[in-house]
Amino acid sequence: MIILLGAPGVGKGTQAKLIMGKYEIPQISTGDILRAEVQKSSPLGREAKIIMEKGELVPDNIILQIIEIRLKNPDCQNGFILDGFPRTIEQAIALDESKSSRKFQKKKVLEIGVPEEEIIKRLTNRRVCINCGKTFNLLFNGLSEATKCTNCGHVLIQRDDDKEEIIRNRLKVYRFQTEPLISYYRDRGSFYKIDGLESVENVFQDIQEILEKNGFPS
Ligand code: AMP
C-alpha cells in the first residue's frame, strides 16, 4: 500500500497515475470519487459539493464509508495507491484499523513537498477535461485557454476549487488538518520525503528508487 501525502497541487495525482502504470495497482483518489458523485448529483454528491466548493474537508464518516467500499473491490487485492486519503488523523487511525488494509502491514508513505507560492501558481493554471478528467497545466504543457483535451477532444475547464481564494483555504486546511499526519507516519516508519519541485519525470524516478530500495512491491 502506498500513501501519497502532500498539499493540493504537489502532483500526487500525476505521480499516482505513473505508479499505477508501472506497478499495476489502482489509484484511489477520494477527490475523484467525490467529484464523480457531484457529477451524478447523488445525495452524497450534493452534500459534498457545498463543502468542496469552499475548500473544506468532507466529514470523516462519509470518507471512511467511501474508502471501505472502494478497498473491497477485487482490484485492490495486490495493493493500491491512496491519493488524497487519509487527510486527518482520524482517517489514518481508521485506515490502520480497517480489515481491508490490515493485510498490507507495510505501508509506504511518500510525502511530496512543494512551497506554497509554487502550489498557488500551479493550481491557478491547472485545467481539467470536462469529459475524461485528464489534467493539464497552462504553465508546463505550452497550452492556451483554447486548447482541447488531447485524450478525448473535449473542452478544458478550471475546477471550482482551483480559484485562488479557495486554494488558499485548501492550503490552510492542509496545514491544520493534514500536516499532522507527517509526524503520525514518521513515528511509524516507512516514511519518505520527496522534492516535488523537480520535473514530473525526476519525481517519478525518485519515487521508484525509494520504493525499490525499500523492498516494494512485496
Ligand atoms: P482533491 O482532489 O484530493 O484535492 O480533493 C478535492 C476535495 O475533495 C477536497 O478539497 C475535499 O473537500 C474533498 N476531499 C477529498 N479527499 C478527502 C478526504 N480524504 N477527506 C476529506 N475531504 C476530502
Coordinates of N, CA and C and ligand atoms in Angstrom, one line a residue:
M1 N 0.9 -1.2 0.0 CA 0.0 0.0 0.0 C 0.9 1.2 0.0
I2 N 0.6 2.1 -0.9 CA 1.3 3.4 -1.0 C 0.4 4.5 -0.6
I3 N 0.9 5.4 0.3 CA 0.1 6.6 0.6 C 0.8 7.8 0.1
L4 N 0.2 8.6 -0.7 CA 0.8 9.8 -1.2 C 0.3 11.0 -0.3
L5 N 1.2 11.6 0.4 CA 0.9 12.8 1.2 C 1.4 14.0 0.6
G6 N 0.8 15.1 0.9 CA 1.2 16.4 0.4 C 0.1 17.3 0.1
A7 N 0.3 18.6 0.1 CA -0.7 19.6 -0.1 C -1.4 19.4 -1.5
P8 N -2.5 20.1 -1.7 CA -3.1 20.0 -3.0 C -2.1 20.7 -4.0
G9 N -2.0 20.1 -5.2 CA -1.2 20.7 -6.2 C 0.2 20.3 -6.2
V10 N 0.6 19.4 -5.4 CA 2.1 19.0 -5.4 C 2.4 17.9 -6.4
G11 N 1.3 17.4 -7.0 CA 1.5 16.3 -8.1 C 1.2 14.9 -7.6
K12 N 0.4 14.8 -6.6 CA 0.0 13.4 -6.1 C -0.7 12.6 -7.2
G13 N -1.7 13.3 -7.8 CA -2.5 12.6 -8.8 C -1.6 12.1 -10.0
T14 N -0.8 13.0 -10.5 CA 0.1 12.7 -11.6 C 1.0 11.6 -11.3
Q15 N 1.6 11.6 -10.1 CA 2.5 10.5 -9.7 C 1.8 9.2 -9.5
A16 N 0.6 9.3 -8.9 CA -0.2 8.1 -8.6 C -0.5 7.4 -10.0
K17 N -0.8 8.1 -11.0 CA -1.1 7.5 -12.3 C 0.2 6.8 -12.9
L18 N 1.3 7.4 -12.7 CA 2.6 6.8 -13.1 C 2.9 5.5 -12.3
I19 N 2.7 5.6 -11.0 CA 2.9 4.4 -10.2 C 2.0 3.3 -10.6
M20 N 0.7 3.7 -10.8 CA -0.3 2.7 -11.3 C 0.1 2.0 -12.5
G21 N 0.6 2.8 -13.5 CA 1.1 2.2 -14.8 C 2.2 1.3 -14.6
K22 N 3.1 1.6 -13.7 CA 4.4 0.8 -13.6 C 4.1 -0.5 -12.7
Y23 N 3.4 -0.3 -11.6 CA 3.3 -1.4 -10.7 C 2.0 -2.1 -10.7
E24 N 1.1 -1.7 -11.6 CA -0.2 -2.3 -11.8 C -1.1 -2.4 -10.5
I25 N -1.1 -1.4 -9.8 CA -2.0 -1.3 -8.6 C -2.9 0.0 -8.8
P26 N -4.2 -0.1 -8.4 CA -5.0 1.1 -8.7 C -4.8 2.3 -7.9
Q27 N -5.1 3.5 -8.5 CA -5.0 4.7 -7.8 C -6.4 5.0 -7.1
I28 N -6.4 5.2 -5.9 CA -7.7 5.5 -5.2 C -7.7 7.0 -4.8
S29 N -8.4 7.8 -5.5 CA -8.4 9.2 -5.2 C -9.8 9.6 -4.6
T30 N -9.9 9.9 -3.3 CA -11.2 10.2 -2.7 C -11.7 11.5 -3.4
G31 N -10.9 12.4 -3.8 CA -11.3 13.6 -4.5 C -12.0 13.2 -5.8
D32 N -11.4 12.3 -6.6 CA -12.1 11.8 -7.9 C -13.4 11.1 -7.6
I33 N -13.4 10.3 -6.5 CA -14.7 9.6 -6.2 C -15.8 10.6 -5.9
L34 N -15.4 11.6 -5.1 CA -16.4 12.7 -4.7 C -16.8 13.5 -5.9
R35 N -15.9 13.8 -6.8 CA -16.3 14.6 -8.0 C -17.2 13.8 -8.9
A36 N -17.0 12.5 -8.9 CA -18.0 11.6 -9.7 C -19.4 11.7 -9.1
E37 N -19.4 11.7 -7.8 CA -20.7 11.8 -7.1 C -21.4 13.1 -7.3
V38 N -20.6 14.2 -7.3 CA -21.1 15.5 -7.6 C -21.7 15.6 -9.0
Q39 N -20.9 15.0 -9.9 CA -21.4 14.9 -11.3 C -22.7 14.2 -11.5
K40 N -22.9 13.1 -10.7 CA -24.1 12.3 -10.8 C -25.3 13.0 -10.0
S41 N -24.9 14.0 -9.2 CA -25.8 14.7 -8.4 C -26.5 13.7 -7.4
S42 N -25.8 12.8 -6.9 CA -26.4 11.8 -5.9 C -26.5 12.6 -4.6
P43 N -27.3 12.1 -3.6 CA -27.4 12.7 -2.3 C -26.0 13.0 -1.7
L44 N -25.1 12.1 -1.8 CA -23.8 12.3 -1.3 C -23.1 13.4 -2.0
G45 N -23.2 13.4 -3.4 CA -22.6 14.4 -4.2 C -23.1 15.8 -3.9
R46 N -24.4 15.9 -3.7 CA -25.0 17.2 -3.4 C -24.4 17.8 -2.1
E47 N -24.3 16.8 -1.1 CA -23.8 17.3 0.2 C -22.3 17.7 0.1
A48 N -21.5 16.8 -0.6 CA -20.1 17.1 -0.8 C -19.8 18.3 -1.5
K49 N -20.6 18.6 -2.5 CA -20.3 19.8 -3.4 C -20.2 21.1 -2.6
I50 N -21.1 21.3 -1.7 CA -21.1 22.5 -0.9 C -19.8 22.7 -0.1
I51 N -19.3 21.5 0.4 CA -18.1 21.5 1.2 C -16.9 21.7 0.3
M52 N -16.9 21.0 -0.8 CA -15.7 21.0 -1.7 C -15.5 22.4 -2.3
E53 N -16.6 23.1 -2.6 CA -16.5 24.4 -3.2 C -15.9 25.4 -2.3
K54 N -16.0 25.1 -1.0 CA -15.4 26.0 0.0 C -13.9 25.7 0.3
G55 N -13.5 24.5 -0.2 CA -12.2 24.0 0.1 C -12.0 23.4 1.5
E56 N -13.2 23.0 2.1 CA -13.1 22.4 3.4 C -13.1 20.9 3.2
L57 N -13.0 20.1 4.3 CA -12.9 18.7 4.2 C -14.3 18.1 4.4
V58 N -14.6 17.1 3.6 CA -15.8 16.3 3.7 C -15.7 15.5 5.0
P59 N -16.8 15.4 5.8 CA -16.7 14.7 7.1 C -16.1 13.3 7.0
D60 N -15.3 13.0 8.1 CA -14.6 11.7 8.1 C -15.5 10.5 7.9
N61 N -16.7 10.5 8.5 CA -17.6 9.3 8.4 C -18.0 9.0 7.0
I62 N -18.2 10.1 6.2 CA -18.6 9.9 4.7 C -17.4 9.3 4.0
I63 N -16.2 9.9 4.2 CA -15.0 9.5 3.5 C -14.7 8.0 3.9
L64 N -14.8 7.7 5.1 CA -14.5 6.3 5.6 C -15.4 5.3 4.9
Q65 N -16.7 5.7 4.8 CA -17.6 4.7 4.1 C -17.2 4.5 2.6
I66 N -16.8 5.6 2.0 CA -16.4 5.6 0.6 C -15.2 4.6 0.5
I67 N -14.2 4.8 1.4 CA -12.9 4.1 1.3 C -13.2 2.6 1.6
E68 N -14.0 2.3 2.6 CA -14.3 0.9 2.9 C -14.9 0.2 1.7
I69 N -15.8 0.8 1.0 CA -16.4 0.2 -0.2 C -15.4 0.0 -1.2
R70 N -14.6 1.1 -1.5 CA -13.6 1.0 -2.6 C -12.5 -0.1 -2.3
L71 N -12.1 -0.2 -1.1 CA -11.0 -1.1 -0.8 C -11.4 -2.6 -0.9
K72 N -12.8 -2.8 -0.9 CA -13.3 -4.2 -1.0 C -13.3 -4.7 -2.5
N73 N -13.1 -3.7 -3.4 CA -13.1 -4.1 -4.8 C -11.9 -5.0 -5.1
P74 N -12.1 -6.1 -5.9 CA -11.1 -7.1 -6.1 C -9.8 -6.5 -6.7
D75 N -9.9 -5.3 -7.4 CA -8.6 -4.8 -7.9 C -7.6 -4.3 -6.9
C76 N -8.1 -4.3 -5.6 CA -7.2 -3.8 -4.5 C -6.5 -5.0 -3.9
Q77 N -6.7 -6.2 -4.3 CA -6.1 -7.4 -3.8 C -4.6 -7.3 -3.6
N78 N -3.9 -6.8 -4.6 CA -2.5 -6.8 -4.6 C -1.9 -5.4 -4.2
G79 N -2.7 -4.6 -3.6 CA -2.2 -3.3 -3.1 C -2.9 -2.2 -3.9
F80 N -2.6 -0.9 -3.5 CA -3.3 0.2 -4.1 C -2.5 1.5 -3.7
I81 N -2.8 2.6 -4.4 CA -2.2 3.9 -4.1 C -3.2 4.8 -3.5
L82 N -3.1 5.3 -2.4 CA -4.0 6.2 -1.8 C -3.6 7.7 -2.1
D83 N -4.5 8.4 -2.8 CA -4.1 9.8 -3.3 C -5.2 10.7 -2.7
G84 N -4.8 11.5 -1.7 CA -5.8 12.4 -1.1 C -6.5 11.8 0.1
F85 N -6.1 10.6 0.5 CA -6.6 10.0 1.7 C -5.5 9.2 2.4
P86 N -5.3 9.2 3.7 CA -6.1 10.0 4.7 C -5.7 11.5 4.7
R87 N -6.6 12.2 5.2 CA -6.4 13.7 5.3 C -6.5 14.2 6.7
T88 N -6.9 13.3 7.6 CA -7.0 13.7 9.1 C -6.4 12.5 9.9
I89 N -6.0 12.8 11.1 CA -5.5 11.7 12.0 C -6.6 10.7 12.1
E90 N -7.9 11.1 12.3 CA -9.0 10.1 12.5 C -9.0 9.2 11.3
Q91 N -8.9 9.7 10.1 CA -8.9 8.9 8.9 C -7.7 7.9 8.9
A92 N -6.5 8.4 9.3 CA -5.3 7.5 9.4 C -5.5 6.3 10.4
I93 N -6.1 6.7 11.5 CA -6.4 5.6 12.5 C -7.4 4.6 12.0
A94 N -8.4 5.1 11.3 CA -9.4 4.2 10.8 C -8.8 3.3 9.7
L95 N -7.9 3.9 8.9 CA -7.2 3.1 7.9 C -6.4 2.0 8.5
D96 N -5.7 2.3 9.6 CA -4.9 1.3 10.3 C -5.7 0.2 10.8
E97 N -7.0 0.5 11.2 CA -7.8 -0.5 11.8 C -8.7 -1.2 10.8
S98 N -8.7 -0.7 9.6 CA -9.6 -1.3 8.6 C -9.2 -2.7 8.2
K99 N -10.2 -3.6 8.1 CA -9.8 -5.0 7.7 C -9.2 -5.1 6.3
S100 N -9.7 -4.3 5.4 CA -9.3 -4.3 4.0 C -7.8 -3.9 3.9
S101 N -7.3 -3.1 4.9 CA -6.0 -2.6 4.7 C -5.0 -3.4 5.6
R102 N -5.5 -4.2 6.5 CA -4.7 -4.8 7.6 C -3.6 -5.7 7.0
K103 N -4.0 -6.4 5.9 CA -3.1 -7.3 5.3 C -1.9 -6.6 4.6
F104 N -2.0 -5.3 4.4 CA -0.9 -4.5 3.9 C -0.2 -3.8 5.0
Q105 N 0.5 -4.6 5.8 CA 1.1 -4.0 7.0 C 2.2 -3.0 6.6
K106 N 2.9 -3.3 5.5 CA 4.0 -2.4 5.2 C 3.5 -1.3 4.3
K107 N 3.1 -0.2 5.0 CA 2.7 1.0 4.2 C 4.0 1.7 3.8
K108 N 3.9 2.3 2.6 CA 5.0 3.2 2.1 C 4.3 4.5 2.1
V109 N 4.8 5.5 2.9 CA 4.2 6.8 2.9 C 5.2 7.8 2.3
L110 N 4.7 8.4 1.2 CA 5.6 9.3 0.5 C 5.0 10.7 0.6
E111 N 5.8 11.6 1.1 CA 5.3 13.0 1.2 C 6.0 13.8 0.1
I112 N 5.2 14.4 -0.8 CA 5.8 15.2 -1.8 C 5.7 16.7 -1.4
G113 N 6.8 17.3 -1.3 CA 6.8 18.7 -0.8 C 7.1 19.7 -1.9
V114 N 6.2 20.8 -1.9 CA 6.4 21.9 -2.8 C 6.0 23.2 -2.0
P115 N 6.8 24.3 -2.2 CA 6.5 25.5 -1.4 C 5.1 26.1 -1.8
E116 N 4.4 26.8 -0.9 CA 3.1 27.2 -1.1 C 2.9 28.1 -2.3
E117 N 3.8 29.1 -2.5 CA 3.6 30.0 -3.6 C 3.7 29.3 -5.0
E118 N 4.5 28.3 -5.1 CA 4.6 27.5 -6.3 C 3.3 26.7 -6.5
I119 N 2.7 26.2 -5.4 CA 1.4 25.5 -5.5 C 0.3 26.4 -6.0
I120 N 0.3 27.6 -5.5 CA -0.7 28.5 -6.0 C -0.6 28.8 -7.5
K121 N 0.7 29.0 -7.9 CA 0.9 29.2 -9.3 C 0.5 28.0 -10.1
R122 N 0.8 26.8 -9.7 CA 0.4 25.6 -10.4 C -1.1 25.4 -10.5
L123 N -1.8 25.6 -9.3 CA -3.2 25.3 -9.3 C -4.0 26.3 -10.0
T124 N -3.6 27.6 -10.0 CA -4.4 28.5 -10.7 C -4.3 28.3 -12.2
N125 N -3.2 27.6 -12.6 CA -3.0 27.3 -14.1 C -3.5 25.9 -14.4
R126 N -4.0 25.2 -13.5 CA -4.4 23.8 -13.8 C -5.8 23.8 -14.5
R127 N -5.9 23.0 -15.5 CA -7.2 22.8 -16.2 C -7.5 21.3 -16.3
V128 N -8.8 21.0 -16.3 CA -9.2 19.6 -16.4 C -10.2 19.4 -17.5
C129 N -10.1 18.2 -18.1 CA -11.1 18.0 -19.2 C -12.4 17.7 -18.6
I130 N -13.4 18.4 -19.2 CA -14.8 18.3 -18.7 C -15.4 16.9 -18.8
N131 N -14.8 16.1 -19.8 CA -15.3 14.8 -20.1 C -14.5 13.7 -19.4
C132 N -13.2 13.6 -19.6 CA -12.5 12.5 -19.1 C -11.7 12.8 -17.8
G133 N -11.6 14.0 -17.4 CA -10.9 14.4 -16.2 C -9.4 14.5 -16.3
K134 N -8.8 14.3 -17.5 CA -7.4 14.4 -17.6 C -7.0 15.8 -17.2
T135 N -5.8 15.9 -16.5 CA -5.4 17.3 -16.1 C -4.3 17.8 -17.0
F136 N -4.3 19.1 -17.1 CA -3.3 19.8 -17.9 C -2.8 21.0 -17.1
N137 N -1.7 21.6 -17.5 CA -1.2 22.8 -16.8 C -0.8 23.8 -17.9
L138 N -1.4 25.0 -17.8 CA -1.0 26.0 -18.8 C 0.5 26.4 -18.7
L139 N 1.1 26.2 -17.5 CA 2.5 26.5 -17.3 C 3.4 25.5 -18.0
F140 N 3.1 24.2 -17.9 CA 4.0 23.2 -18.4 C 3.8 22.7 -19.8
N141 N 2.5 22.7 -20.2 CA 2.2 22.0 -21.4 C 2.2 22.9 -22.6
G142 N 2.6 24.2 -22.4 CA 2.5 25.1 -23.5 C 1.1 25.2 -24.1
L143 N 0.1 25.1 -23.3 CA -1.3 25.2 -23.7 C -1.8 26.6 -23.6
S144 N -3.0 26.8 -24.3 CA -3.7 28.1 -24.1 C -5.1 27.7 -23.6
E145 N -5.8 28.8 -23.2 CA -7.2 28.5 -22.7 C -8.1 27.8 -23.7
A146 N -7.7 28.0 -25.0 CA -8.5 27.4 -26.1 C -8.2 25.9 -26.4
T147 N -7.1 25.4 -25.7 CA -6.7 24.0 -26.0 C -7.8 23.0 -25.7
K148 N -7.9 22.0 -26.5 CA -8.9 20.9 -26.2 C -8.1 19.7 -25.6
C149 N -8.8 18.8 -24.9 CA -8.2 17.7 -24.3 C -7.5 16.8 -25.4
T150 N -6.3 16.4 -25.1 CA -5.5 15.6 -26.1 C -6.0 14.2 -26.0
N151 N -6.7 13.8 -25.0 CA -7.2 12.5 -24.9 C -8.5 12.2 -25.6
C152 N -9.5 13.2 -25.4 CA -10.8 13.0 -26.0 C -11.4 14.2 -26.8
G153 N -10.6 15.3 -26.8 CA -11.1 16.4 -27.6 C -12.1 17.3 -27.0
H154 N -12.5 17.1 -25.7 CA -13.5 18.0 -25.1 C -12.8 19.2 -24.5
V155 N -13.6 20.2 -24.1 CA -13.0 21.4 -23.6 C -12.4 21.2 -22.2
L156 N -11.4 22.1 -21.9 CA -10.8 22.1 -20.6 C -11.4 23.2 -19.8
I157 N -11.6 22.9 -18.5 CA -12.2 23.9 -17.6 C -11.3 24.0 -16.3
Q158 N -11.6 25.1 -15.5 CA -10.9 25.2 -14.3 C -11.8 24.6 -13.2
R159 N -11.2 23.8 -12.3 CA -12.0 23.3 -11.2 C -12.5 24.4 -10.3
D160 N -13.7 24.4 -9.8 CA -14.2 25.5 -9.0 C -13.3 25.8 -7.8
D161 N -12.7 24.7 -7.3 CA -11.8 24.9 -6.1 C -10.4 25.2 -6.4
D162 N -10.1 25.4 -7.7 CA -8.8 25.9 -8.1 C -8.7 27.4 -8.3
K163 N -9.7 28.1 -7.8 CA -9.7 29.6 -7.8 C -8.8 30.0 -6.6
E164 N -8.0 31.1 -6.8 CA -7.0 31.4 -5.8 C -7.5 31.5 -4.3
E165 N -8.7 32.1 -4.1 CA -9.2 32.3 -2.7 C -9.4 30.9 -2.1
I166 N -10.0 30.0 -2.9 CA -10.3 28.7 -2.4 C -9.0 27.9 -2.2
I167 N -8.0 28.1 -3.1 CA -6.8 27.4 -3.0 C -6.1 27.7 -1.6
R168 N -6.2 29.0 -1.3 CA -5.5 29.5 0.0 C -6.2 28.8 1.1
N169 N -7.5 28.6 1.1 CA -8.2 28.0 2.2 C -7.9 26.5 2.2
R170 N -7.8 25.9 1.0 CA -7.4 24.4 1.0 C -6.0 24.2 1.6
L171 N -5.1 25.2 1.4 CA -3.7 25.1 1.9 C -3.8 25.3 3.5
K172 N -4.7 26.2 3.9 CA -4.8 26.4 5.4 C -5.4 25.1 6.0
V173 N -6.4 24.5 5.4 CA -7.0 23.2 5.8 C -5.9 22.2 5.9
Y174 N -5.1 22.1 4.8 CA -4.0 21.1 4.8 C -3.0 21.3 6.0
R175 N -2.6 22.6 6.2 CA -1.7 22.8 7.3 C -2.2 22.4 8.7
F176 N -3.5 22.7 8.9 CA -4.1 22.4 10.2 C -4.5 20.9 10.4
Q177 N -5.1 20.4 9.3 CA -5.8 19.1 9.5 C -5.0 17.9 8.9
T178 N -4.2 18.1 7.9 CA -3.5 17.0 7.2 C -2.0 16.9 7.6
E179 N -1.4 18.1 7.8 CA 0.1 18.1 8.0 C 0.4 17.3 9.3
P180 N -0.4 17.2 10.3 CA -0.1 16.4 11.5 C 0.1 14.9 11.1
L181 N -0.3 14.5 9.9 CA -0.1 13.1 9.5 C 1.4 12.8 9.2
I182 N 2.1 13.9 9.0 CA 3.5 13.7 8.7 C 4.2 13.1 9.9
S183 N 4.0 13.7 11.1 CA 4.6 13.1 12.3 C 4.0 11.8 12.7
Y184 N 2.7 11.6 12.4 CA 2.0 10.4 12.7 C 2.7 9.2 11.9
Y185 N 3.0 9.4 10.6 CA 3.6 8.3 9.8 C 5.1 8.3 10.1
R186 N 5.7 9.4 10.3 CA 7.2 9.4 10.6 C 7.5 8.5 11.8
D187 N 6.6 8.6 12.8 CA 6.8 7.8 14.0 C 6.6 6.4 13.8
R188 N 5.9 6.0 12.7 CA 5.5 4.6 12.5 C 6.4 4.0 11.4
G189 N 7.4 4.7 10.9 CA 8.4 4.1 10.0 C 7.9 4.1 8.5
S190 N 8.7 3.8 7.6 CA 8.4 3.7 6.2 C 7.8 5.1 5.6
F191 N 8.4 6.2 6.1 CA 8.0 7.5 5.7 C 9.2 8.1 4.9
Y192 N 8.9 8.6 3.7 CA 9.9 9.2 2.8 C 9.5 10.5 2.3
K193 N 10.4 11.5 2.3 CA 10.1 12.8 1.7 C 10.7 13.0 0.4
I194 N 9.9 13.6 -0.5 CA 10.3 13.7 -1.9 C 10.2 15.2 -2.3
D195 N 11.2 15.7 -3.1 CA 11.2 17.1 -3.5 C 10.3 17.2 -4.8
G196 N 9.1 17.8 -4.6 CA 8.2 17.9 -5.7 C 8.4 19.0 -6.6
L197 N 9.5 19.8 -6.4 CA 9.8 20.9 -7.3 C 10.5 20.4 -8.6
E198 N 11.0 19.2 -8.5 CA 11.6 18.6 -9.7 C 10.6 18.3 -10.8
S199 N 11.1 18.0 -12.0 CA 10.2 17.7 -13.1 C 9.4 16.4 -12.8
V200 N 8.2 16.2 -13.4 CA 7.4 15.0 -13.2 C 8.2 13.8 -13.3
E201 N 9.1 13.7 -14.4 CA 9.9 12.5 -14.6 C 10.9 12.3 -13.5
N202 N 11.5 13.4 -13.0 CA 12.5 13.2 -11.9 C 11.8 12.8 -10.6
V203 N 10.7 13.4 -10.3 CA 9.9 13.0 -9.1 C 9.6 11.5 -9.2
F204 N 9.1 11.1 -10.4 CA 8.8 9.7 -10.5 C 10.0 8.8 -10.4
Q205 N 11.1 9.2 -10.9 CA 12.4 8.5 -10.7 C 12.7 8.3 -9.2
D206 N 12.6 9.4 -8.5 CA 12.9 9.4 -7.1 C 12.0 8.4 -6.4
I207 N 10.7 8.4 -6.7 CA 9.7 7.6 -6.1 C 10.1 6.1 -6.4
Q208 N 10.4 5.8 -7.6 CA 10.7 4.4 -7.9 C 11.9 3.9 -7.2
E209 N 13.0 4.8 -7.1 CA 14.2 4.4 -6.3 C 13.9 4.2 -4.9
I210 N 13.1 5.0 -4.3 CA 12.8 4.8 -2.9 C 12.0 3.5 -2.7
L211 N 11.0 3.3 -3.5 CA 10.1 2.1 -3.4 C 11.0 0.9 -3.5
E212 N 11.8 0.8 -4.5 CA 12.5 -0.4 -4.8 C 13.6 -0.7 -3.8
K213 N 14.3 0.4 -3.4 CA 15.3 0.3 -2.4 C 14.7 -0.3 -1.1
N214 N 13.4 0.0 -0.9 CA 12.8 -0.4 0.4 C 11.9 -1.6 0.2
G215 N 12.2 -2.4 -0.8 CA 11.5 -3.7 -0.9 C 10.1 -3.7 -1.5
F216 N 9.8 -2.7 -2.3 CA 8.5 -2.6 -2.9 C 8.6 -3.2 -4.3
P217 N 7.7 -3.9 -4.9 CA 6.5 -4.4 -4.2 C 6.8 -5.7 -3.4
S218 N 6.3 -5.8 -2.3 CA 6.4 -7.1 -1.5 C 5.3 -7.3 -0.5
Ligands
AMP1 P1 -8.6 16.6 -4.1 O1 -9.0 16.3 -5.5 O2 -7.8 15.4 -3.4 O3 -7.8 17.9 -4.0 O4 -9.9 16.7 -3.2 C1 -10.9 17.7 -3.6 C2 -11.8 18.0 -2.4 O5 -12.5 16.8 -2.0 C3 -11.1 18.4 -1.1 O6 -10.8 19.8 -1.0 C4 -12.1 18.0 0.0 O7 -13.2 18.9 0.0 C5 -12.6 16.7 -0.6 N1 -11.8 15.5 -0.1 C6 -11.1 14.7 -0.9 N2 -10.5 13.7 -0.2 C7 -10.9 13.9 1.1 C8 -10.6 13.3 2.4 N3 -9.8 12.2 2.4 N4 -11.2 13.8 3.5 C9 -12.0 14.9 3.4 N5 -12.3 15.5 2.3 C10 -11.7 15.1 1.1

